[in-house]
Each structure stands twice: as C-alpha cells, then as structure tokens.
One Martini backbone bead per residue (centre of mass of N, CA, C, O) as a GRO file, in nm:
protein
  373
    1MET     BB    1  13.001  18.620  10.940
    2GLN     BB    2  12.751  18.721  10.802
    3GLU     BB    3  12.611  18.773  10.481
    4ALA     BB    4  12.476  19.054  10.548
    5ASP     BB    5  12.704  19.170  10.639
    6ILE     BB    6  12.924  19.145  10.374
    7LYS     BB    7  12.730  19.302  10.189
    8PHE     BB    8  12.748  19.558  10.332
    9LEU     BB    9  13.039  19.600  10.333
   10GLU     BB   10  13.075  19.588  10.016
   11GLU     BB   11  12.902  19.843   9.963
   12SER     BB   12  13.037  20.066  10.124
   13PHE     BB   13  13.305  20.042  10.012
   14LYS     BB   14  13.243  20.100   9.722
   15LYS     BB   15  13.122  20.337   9.738
   16TYR     BB   16  13.394  20.473   9.840
   17TYR     BB   17  13.591  20.418   9.603
   18PHE     BB   18  13.413  20.581   9.410
   19GLU     BB   19  13.413  20.881   9.568
   20HIS     BB   20  13.748  20.831   9.700
   21PHE     BB   21  13.983  20.791   9.502
   22ASP     BB   22  14.163  21.040   9.613
   23LEU     BB   23  14.266  20.944   9.867
   24ILE     BB   24  14.460  20.750   9.695
   25ARG     BB   25  14.801  20.686   9.745
   26VAL     BB   26  14.993  20.673   9.498
   27PRO     BB   27  15.298  20.566   9.454
   28GLU     BB   28  15.606  20.571   9.384
   29ARG     BB   29  15.724  20.344   9.162
   30THR     BB   30  15.445  20.152   9.127
   31SER     BB   31  15.589  19.890   8.927
   32GLU     BB   32  15.785  19.823   9.199
   33ARG     BB   33  15.589  19.710   9.340
   34GLU     BB   34  15.376  19.569   9.560
   35PHE     BB   35  15.052  19.399   9.593
   36GLY     BB   36  14.767  19.365   9.792
   37PHE     BB   37  14.454  19.156   9.886
   38GLN     BB   38  14.134  19.150  10.104
   39LYS     BB   39  13.874  18.958  10.152
   40PHE     BB   40  13.613  18.852  10.246
   41ASN     BB   41  13.620  18.567  10.416
   42SER     BB   42  13.938  18.561  10.314
   43GLY     BB   43  14.255  18.593  10.164
   44MET     BB   44  14.550  18.650  10.053
   45THR     BB   45  14.647  18.855   9.785
   46ARG     BB   46  14.976  18.847   9.609
   47HIS     BB   47  15.180  18.959   9.372
   48ILE     BB   48  15.094  19.261   9.263
   49GLN     BB   49  15.108  19.438   8.947
   50ILE     BB   50  15.135  19.793   8.926
   51LYS     BB   51  15.122  20.076   8.693
   52ASP     BB   52  14.863  20.263   8.832
   53ASP     BB   53  14.553  20.415   8.891
   54LYS     BB   54  14.397  20.253   8.691
   55GLU     BB   55  14.475  19.948   8.801
   56LEU     BB   56  14.377  20.054   9.079
   57HIS     BB   57  14.063  20.080   9.021
   58LEU     BB   58  13.999  19.807   8.917
   59LEU     BB   59  14.089  19.640   9.170
   60PHE     BB   60  13.865  19.759   9.347
   61MET     BB   61  13.611  19.709   9.165
   62GLN     BB   62  13.637  19.417   9.122
   63ASN     BB   63  13.664  19.292   9.439
   64VAL     BB   64  13.620  19.429   9.702
   65PRO     BB   65  13.804  19.522   9.918
   66SER     BB   66  13.894  19.497  10.271
   67ASP     BB   67  14.202  19.514  10.187
   68VAL     BB   68  14.495  19.683  10.112
   69TYR     BB   69  14.829  19.669   9.973
   70CYS     BB   70  15.198  19.793  10.006
   71SER     BB   71  15.512  19.803   9.952
   72ASN     BB   72  15.821  19.943  10.074
   73ALA     BB   73  15.934  19.830   9.823
   74TYR     BB   74  16.172  19.744   9.535
   75TYR     BB   75  16.142  19.619   9.248
   76SER     BB   76  16.176  19.387   8.938
   77PHE     BB   77  15.959  19.165   9.049
   78PRO     BB   78  15.671  19.209   9.200
   79ASN     BB   79  15.505  18.916   9.063
   80LEU     BB   80  15.667  18.721   9.199
   81PRO     BB   81  15.843  18.538   9.409
   82MET     BB   82  16.015  18.644   9.636
   83ASN     BB   83  16.298  18.480   9.559
   84GLU     BB   84  16.269  18.660   9.258
   85LYS     BB   85  16.223  18.977   9.286
   86ASP     BB   86  16.486  19.176   9.318
   87TRP     BB   87  16.571  19.354   9.570
   88LYS     BB   88  16.658  19.675   9.634
   89GLU     BB   89  16.452  19.868   9.830
   90ALA     BB   90  16.347  20.074  10.127
   91ASP     BB   91  16.128  20.200  10.302
   92LEU     BB   92  16.058  20.336  10.571
   93ILE     BB   93  15.899  20.191  10.886
   94PHE     BB   94  15.644  20.297  11.122
   95ASP     BB   95  15.498  20.146  11.421
   96ILE     BB   96  15.218  20.304  11.602
   97ASP     BB   97  15.017  20.132  11.904
   98ALA     BB   98  14.810  20.173  12.161
   99LYS     BB   99  14.836  19.855  12.262
  100ASP     BB  100  15.207  19.915  12.309
  101LEU     BB  101  15.149  20.155  12.580
  102ASN     BB  102  15.018  20.063  12.862
  103LEU     BB  103  14.697  20.170  12.883
  104MET     BB  104  14.472  20.186  13.162
  105CYS     BB  105  14.223  20.291  12.969
  106ARG     BB  106  14.167  19.987  12.789
  107ALA     BB  107  13.993  19.867  12.999
  108ASN     BB  108  13.754  20.108  12.946
  109HIS     BB  109  13.742  19.966  12.592
  110THR     BB  110  13.742  19.663  12.620
  111VAL     BB  111  13.653  19.349  12.498
  112SER     BB  112  13.473  19.052  12.477
  113ILE     BB  113  13.465  18.747  12.294
  114CYS     BB  114  13.320  18.443  12.258
  115ASN     BB  115  13.411  18.139  12.076
  116GLU     BB  116  13.143  17.982  12.159
  117CYS     BB  117  12.900  18.220  12.240
  118ASN     BB  118  12.927  18.539  12.162
  119GLU     BB  119  12.991  18.680  12.447
  120ILE     BB  120  12.940  18.995  12.564
  121SER     BB  121  13.214  19.203  12.720
  122LYS     BB  122  13.384  19.320  12.927
  123ASP     BB  123  13.644  19.282  13.015
  124SER     BB  124  13.802  18.967  13.035
  125LYS     BB  125  13.901  18.621  13.102
  126GLN     BB  126  13.588  18.495  13.120
  127CYS     BB  127  13.254  18.369  13.034
  128ARG     BB  128  12.980  18.440  13.181
  129LYS     BB  129  12.810  18.237  13.030
  130CYS     BB  130  13.046  17.944  12.952
  131ASN     BB  131  13.355  18.007  13.094
  132SER     BB  132  13.512  18.039  12.853
  133THR     BB  133  13.898  18.123  12.733
  134LYS     BB  134  13.801  18.181  12.470
  135LEU     BB  135  13.908  18.525  12.390
  136GLU     BB  136  13.811  18.816  12.211
  137LYS     BB  137  13.982  19.133  12.113
  138LYS     BB  138  13.813  19.472  12.149
  139SER     BB  139  13.901  19.773  12.053
  140LEU     BB  140  13.793  20.139  12.148
  141PRO     BB  141  13.946  20.394  12.129
  142CYS     BB  142  14.064  20.650  12.275
  143LYS     BB  143  14.191  21.007  12.341
  144ASN     BB  144  14.423  20.898  12.480
  145CYS     BB  145  14.546  20.710  12.296
  146ILE     BB  146  14.591  20.913  12.057
  147ASP     BB  147  14.781  21.083  12.231
  148GLN     BB  148  14.972  20.916  12.296
  149SER     BB  149  15.059  20.829  11.980
  150LYS     BB  150  15.146  21.132  11.920
  151ILE     BB  151  15.390  21.175  12.099
  152GLN     BB  152  15.541  20.921  11.944
  153VAL     BB  153  15.542  21.073  11.681
  154GLU     BB  154  15.755  21.320  11.802
  155LYS     BB  155  15.955  21.159  11.883
  156LEU     BB  156  16.038  21.031  11.623
  157SER     BB  157  16.052  21.308  11.446
  158GLU     BB  158  16.306  21.382  11.587
  159ILE     BB  159  16.483  21.221  11.592
  160LEU     BB  160  16.521  21.172  11.272
  161ASN     BB  161  16.603  21.459  11.262
  162GLU     BB  162  16.836  21.517  11.451
  163ASP     BB  163  17.006  21.213  11.448
  164PHE     BB  164  16.963  21.183  11.104
  165ALA     BB  165  16.901  21.387  10.934
  166ILE     BB  166  16.584  21.430  10.837
  167ASP     BB  167  16.354  21.559  10.662
  168LYS     BB  168  16.033  21.677  10.730
  169GLU     BB  169  15.964  21.614  10.400
  170ASN     BB  170  16.041  21.291  10.455
  171ILE     BB  171  15.791  21.290  10.666
  172GLN     BB  172  15.493  21.064  10.692
  173VAL     BB  173  15.173  21.073  10.858
  174TYR     BB  174  14.949  20.776  10.914
  175PHE     BB  175  14.654  20.675  10.999
  176SER     BB  176  14.563  20.338  10.984
  177GLY     BB  177  14.232  20.286  11.132
  178ASN     BB  178  14.268  20.229  11.444
  179GLU     BB  179  14.539  20.233  11.673
  180GLY     BB  180  14.737  20.443  11.485
  181PHE     BB  181  15.054  20.502  11.347
  182HIS     BB  182  15.227  20.574  11.017
  183VAL     BB  183  15.577  20.585  10.949
  184TYR     BB  184  15.724  20.750  10.680
  185VAL     BB  185  16.058  20.716  10.506
  186TYR     BB  186  16.191  20.915  10.250
  187ASN     BB  187  16.468  20.939  10.123
  188SER     BB  188  16.719  20.818  10.241
  189GLN     BB  189  17.003  20.631  10.397
  190PHE     BB  190  16.797  20.362  10.444
  191GLN     BB  191  16.690  20.236  10.174
  192GLU     BB  192  16.924  19.973  10.155
  193ILE     BB  193  16.886  19.858  10.384
  194GLY     BB  194  16.834  19.592  10.602
  195SER     BB  195  16.701  19.416  10.870
  196ARG     BB  196  16.964  19.438  11.084
  197GLU     BB  197  16.971  19.763  11.066
  198ARG     BB  198  16.678  19.826  11.150
  199SER     BB  199  16.725  19.689  11.428
  200GLU     BB  200  16.937  19.865  11.539
  201LEU     BB  201  16.710  20.161  11.462
  202THR     BB  202  16.540  20.056  11.697
  203ASP     BB  203  16.736  20.034  11.926
  204TYR     BB  204  16.766  20.342  11.952
  205ILE     BB  205  16.511  20.452  11.949
  206SER     BB  206  16.401  20.302  12.194
  207LEU     BB  207  16.652  20.250  12.404
  208ARG     BB  208  16.732  19.933  12.349
  209GLY     BB  209  17.048  19.826  12.503
  210ALA     BB  210  17.182  20.024  12.710
  211ILE     BB  211  17.453  20.147  12.836
  212PRO     BB  212  17.600  20.327  13.099
  213GLU     BB  213  17.864  20.419  12.975
  214THR     BB  214  17.716  20.616  12.766
  215PHE     BB  215  17.603  20.769  13.046
  216GLY     BB  216  17.868  20.751  13.276
  217MET     BB  217  17.866  20.463  13.387
  218ARG     BB  218  18.135  20.306  13.605
  219LYS     BB  219  18.252  20.052  13.757
  220PHE     BB  220  18.532  20.190  13.731
  221LYS     BB  221  18.677  20.499  13.791
  222GLN     BB  222  18.504  20.688  13.842
  223ASP     BB  223  18.348  21.016  13.626
  224ARG     BB  224  18.163  21.271  13.651
  225ALA     BB  225  18.249  21.409  13.360
  226ALA     BB  226  18.084  21.145  13.187
  227PHE     BB  227  17.848  21.294  13.215
  228PRO     BB  228  17.594  21.438  13.059
  229ASP     BB  229  17.489  21.737  12.962
  230PHE     BB  230  17.214  21.927  12.927
  231ASN     BB  231  17.309  22.036  12.628
  232GLU     BB  232  17.295  21.774  12.480
  233LYS     BB  233  17.287  21.566  12.212
  234GLY     BB  234  17.067  21.326  12.241
  235TRP     BB  235  17.053  21.078  12.445
  236ARG     BB  236  17.213  21.271  12.653
  237GLY     BB  237  17.041  21.484  12.671
  238ARG     BB  238  16.773  21.332  12.742
  239PHE     BB  239  16.857  21.195  12.987
  240SER     BB  240  16.950  21.484  13.132
  241LYS     BB  241  16.661  21.585  13.160
  242TYR     BB  242  16.530  21.388  13.282
  243ILE     BB  243  16.702  21.339  13.556
  244PHE     BB  244  16.752  21.616  13.630
  245GLY     BB  245  16.573  21.864  13.501
  246SER     BB  246  16.837  22.068  13.586
  247LYS     BB  247  17.134  22.200  13.636
  248SER     BB  248  17.115  22.271  13.932
  249LYS     BB  249  17.100  21.932  13.986
  250ARG     BB  250  17.305  21.754  13.863
  251SER     BB  251  17.514  21.712  14.079
  252LYS     BB  252  17.343  21.568  14.305
  253ILE     BB  253  17.282  21.333  14.106
  254VAL     BB  254  17.536  21.230  14.063
  255THR     BB  255  17.615  21.154  14.353
  256GLU     BB  256  17.411  20.937  14.376
  257LEU     BB  257  17.466  20.756  14.114
  258LEU     BB  258  17.763  20.712  14.266
  259THR     BB  259  17.634  20.574  14.529
  260ASN     BB  260  17.438  20.313  14.402
  261GLY     BB  261  17.534  20.240  14.145
  262TYR     BB  262  17.521  20.033  13.871
  263SER     BB  263  17.291  19.838  13.906
  264SER     BB  264  17.112  20.093  13.952
  265PHE     BB  265  17.156  20.238  13.698
  266GLN     BB  266  17.040  20.056  13.497
  267LYS     BB  267  16.735  20.073  13.645
  268THR     BB  268  16.743  20.381  13.532
  269LEU     BB  269  16.775  20.300  13.226
  270ASP     BB  270  16.488  20.134  13.227
  271ASP     BB  271  16.315  20.381  13.301
  272VAL     BB  272  16.402  20.590  13.062
  273SER     BB  273  16.329  20.400  12.827
  274GLU     BB  274  16.026  20.356  12.913
  275ASN     BB  275  15.971  20.693  12.913
  276ILE     BB  276  16.195  20.803  12.644
  277GLY     BB  277  16.122  20.565  12.440
  278VAL     BB  278  16.022  20.482  12.164
  279LYS     BB  279  15.706  20.323  12.069
  280ILE     BB  280  15.806  20.061  11.822
  281ASP     BB  281  15.783  19.825  11.611
  282PRO     BB  282  16.032  19.663  11.506
  283ASN     BB  283  15.915  19.423  11.315
  284VAL     BB  284  15.808  19.607  11.095
  285THR     BB  285  16.079  19.760  10.999
  286MET     BB  286  16.277  19.511  10.952
  287ASP     BB  287  16.067  19.434  10.724
  288ILE     BB  288  16.109  19.434  10.372
  289HIS     BB  289  15.857  19.252  10.260
  290ARG     BB  290  15.624  19.435  10.374
  291ILE     BB  291  15.275  19.503  10.332
  292PHE     BB  292  15.091  19.784  10.338
  293ARG     BB  293  14.860  20.006  10.400
  294LEU     BB  294  14.697  20.204  10.215
  295PRO     BB  295  14.673  20.468  10.130
  296GLY     BB  296  14.280  20.535  10.158
  297SER     BB  297  14.212  20.313  10.266
  298ILE     BB  298  14.051  20.068  10.438
  299ASN     BB  299  13.982  19.941  10.765
  300SER     BB  300  13.833  19.652  10.873
  301LYS     BB  301  13.849  19.692  11.207
  302SER     BB  302  13.664  19.997  11.166
  303GLY     BB  303  13.595  20.198  10.858
  304LEU     BB  304  13.862  20.334  10.830
  305THR     BB  305  14.109  20.543  10.728
  306LYS     BB  306  14.412  20.572  10.563
  307ILE     BB  307  14.556  20.911  10.682
  308HIS     BB  308  14.692  21.214  10.609
  309CYS     BB  309  14.862  21.382  10.866
  310LYS     BB  310  14.932  21.718  10.877
  311ASP     BB  311  14.822  21.762  11.170
  312ILE     BB  312  14.887  21.590  11.463
  313VAL     BB  313  14.759  21.752  11.680
  314LYS     BB  314  14.464  21.826  11.515
  315PHE     BB  315  14.416  21.522  11.474
  316ASP     BB  316  14.097  21.373  11.424
  317PRO     BB  317  13.980  21.027  11.341
  318TYR     BB  318  13.684  21.050  11.393
  319THR     BB  319  13.635  21.261  11.193
  320GLU     BB  320  13.866  21.231  10.936
  321ALA     BB  321  13.868  20.911  10.881
  322SER     BB  322  13.535  20.936  10.837
  323PHE     BB  323  13.355  20.837  10.511
  324LEU     BB  324  13.096  20.743  10.521
  325SER     BB  325  12.772  20.714  10.546
  326ASP     BB  326  12.463  20.857  10.667
  327ASP     BB  327  12.297  20.622  10.634
  328MET     BB  328  12.074  20.447  10.737
  329ILE     BB  329  12.085  20.153  10.952
  330GLU     BB  330  11.968  19.837  11.097
  331VAL     BB  331  12.068  19.687  11.398
  332LEU     BB  332  12.247  19.477  11.605
  333ALA     BB  333  12.353  19.572  11.918
  334ASN     BB  334  12.660  19.494  12.113
  335SER     BB  335  12.747  19.748  12.300
  336PRO     BB  336  12.927  19.838  12.614
  337ILE     BB  337  13.037  20.059  12.452
  338GLU     BB  338  13.117  20.405  12.418
  339PHE     BB  339  13.121  20.606  12.100
  340GLN     BB  340  13.299  20.828  11.851
  341LEU     BB  341  13.166  20.986  11.555
  342LYS     BB  342  13.106  21.250  11.395
  343ASN     BB  343  13.015  21.405  11.683
  344LYS     BB  344  12.897  21.117  11.760
  345LYS     BB  345  12.699  20.917  12.009
  346PHE     BB  346  12.731  20.590  12.100
  347GLY     BB  347  12.599  20.412  12.338
  348PRO     BB  348  12.516  20.182  12.470
  349TYR     BB  349  12.441  19.823  12.366
  350ASN     BB  350  12.170  19.578  12.441
  351ASN     BB  351  12.097  19.351  12.203
  352GLU     BB  352  11.982  19.611  11.997
  353LYS     BB  353  11.750  19.787  11.793
  354VAL     BB  354  11.912  20.014  11.556
  355ALA     BB  355  11.952  20.349  11.377
  356VAL     BB  356  12.192  20.429  11.228
  357PRO     BB  357  12.503  20.526  11.071
  358THR     BB  358  12.680  20.334  10.853
  359PHE     BB  359  12.937  20.434  10.996
  360ALA     BB  360  12.882  20.316  11.277
  361ALA     BB  361  12.776  20.004  11.142
  362VAL     BB  362  13.062  19.917  11.037
  363TYR     BB  363  13.238  19.959  11.299
  364MET     BB  364  13.048  19.736  11.488
  365ILE     BB  365  13.098  19.512  11.281
  366CYS     BB  366  13.412  19.498  11.267
  367LYS     BB  367  13.396  19.478  11.594
  368LYS     BB  368  13.182  19.265  11.665
  369LEU     BB  369  12.904  19.452  11.774
  370ALA     BB  370  12.703  19.376  11.495
  371LYS     BB  371  12.419  19.316  11.326
  372ILE     BB  372  12.222  19.274  11.093
  373ALA     BB  373  11.871  19.288  11.120
   0.00000   0.00000   0.00000
C-alpha cells in the first residue's frame, strides 16, 4: 500500500474514532481482558491491559490503529506472556462468515489481484496479463451473502436458546465489519469450559459427526419406533421436519429409509448436516486465547464498523455500519464489480480517476481496488 493511501486511511480512521468513540463497546471486566492492535503496514501488538474507557480512548488517539482487538478470555494478568496470564474463563463466541457458506453468488463479486503485476480482474485462477497463478482474492459481499449469513445466525440463536437454555438477552450479535457476524454468549454455563469441550459444542451445533443410531437407523434389529417423531425437540425434531416434511409423510419415508439401508442413511445424514447444521468456524469458538475485533472499531478489510445488530432481520450493514465521512476525494479506481454503500452505487471502474465520498474511497482502498490519485 502506498504512503499516500496509508496517510488517507489513518486520517479517516482517526476522525471516526474522535467523532464516534461512543460506538466503542468497552467490555465488562475490562481490566481482566487482553487488548491488542495493528497499525497500517505493521505487525500485531498484543498483551495490553486496559483499565477503563479513558485508557482505551488514549490507545486509539495515540496509535491510530488499523484494527483493535480484545480477548473473550478473562485473566489475572492480561499484560503478561500467554503462559503467565493465569486464564480464568472466557465468553463463548461464534464466527459466521459468508466465505464459508459456499454460495454461488461469490463468483460474481470476487476479484483476483495478481501479486506479480497487480492486474485486477474478475474471479479467475490465472492472471490475464502475466499468466501468474499467485493471486489474492477479494470479495465485495452482496445482499445474498449477508442474508444467508443472517439465516445461520438465526439458526444458531435458536439452538443456543432451545437446546442449551441460554437466555436471549445473553446472546448478542455483531456485524463483523466485513463478510459476516460474530455471536457472543455471556454469563452462560460454558464460561469455564476449555478448548476440547468448546470443540464438542461446535460439533453439536454444526451437526458434525452425527451417527445414524441417534436418528433411529440401526445396522441390526431395525425398529421403526426408534425414528424421531415430528414434534421432538433438538436435532431429532429438526431432522424430522427436514426429512419427513409433514407428519403424514413420516411412515412412508421411514419405510424408504429402512429399505435403502444403513450406508444410504449415513449419506442422508450428511446431507441433513450440510443443509440444516449451522455453518460456524469451529477454530474460532474453540480458541480460548483468541483476541477478537473490538465492537465499535473499524475493520481494515472494508472500512466498515463492527456494530451491534439490534434487529438482525432488518439490519443492513452497508448503511448501518458505514460511518466514515461523505467528504469527496479523488482516487484511481480499478473495481470491476459494482458495490453499494449508504444507498449509493459505485463502479464498475476501469482504472479511472473518479471523485467519490471518503467512505467509498476507504472501502475500495481497503479492498486494494483503488489508490489516492
């Protein structure tokens, strides 16, 4: 990234933090958490202890970070090296990202940036200019990406509430600032469990590793009564609704499942898992030492804010998470894909000088699709 681009981003981010520090959600038990930050074109600084919002505000003003992070874990000594922190417990956090949903639409809004000659083209496997295969992918998520991610959030929230009796007020959803959502669970019975138990929890939520016997299919001594009823709770009930469709079809479909046999049922179960299991990143949830993007801070991959979603159904990240200035700036834009921010459409641009609002310029520069003219 060019020096002029970095300076422009730093100025834009600094102005945001000066004007919108009220959006920063200083977490409870602040002094027990580890903080970290990155600056543009520099590495991560970790193991920082912050006592209150005044110290946090000072960190923003003194460093102008590209990204700011905070641990979900609570420590006795958050400023010490990892093996000396004395881990106490950690909030439960799930990551739902559009890139993990295998959506067909992604091919239409993903660009390839050649690491050899910087040529930009729509999603491809080889640079059309120098034939290099060293390409960096950048996605400009569309409405379908967000909508499909929301569906996963709603499925996850339902399981947490119905299967694990977690109160809805202890489940908070945040737009990540780029391609998905972070779901936080506070004050639950899972606060003190370790990585292995959290991994098992993600397996349950994803319906990964499920065995046919759980849903009534047996290798020997088959029993029609072992198959779940339509109105059962938990995964057996969800399985019934997905496979049977209605109570009246249950008997016929159970007969078909028994006729097709155990191996065929396992394939059916894999299909069920793919379609109704929640698509979360298990590595994120099981990491009890991870530091997560701080709510209210800007995501340097997009220039959008990680923001709390009060109503996930109505939430529109491209209007509600875009807080940067409307001041016009001239950039050299090379974005082959149209995008929309604050109800305005931009692009496509073919390596051309254009005057755009700061929020759009930052978005393109963060995506490596523009630079200051």
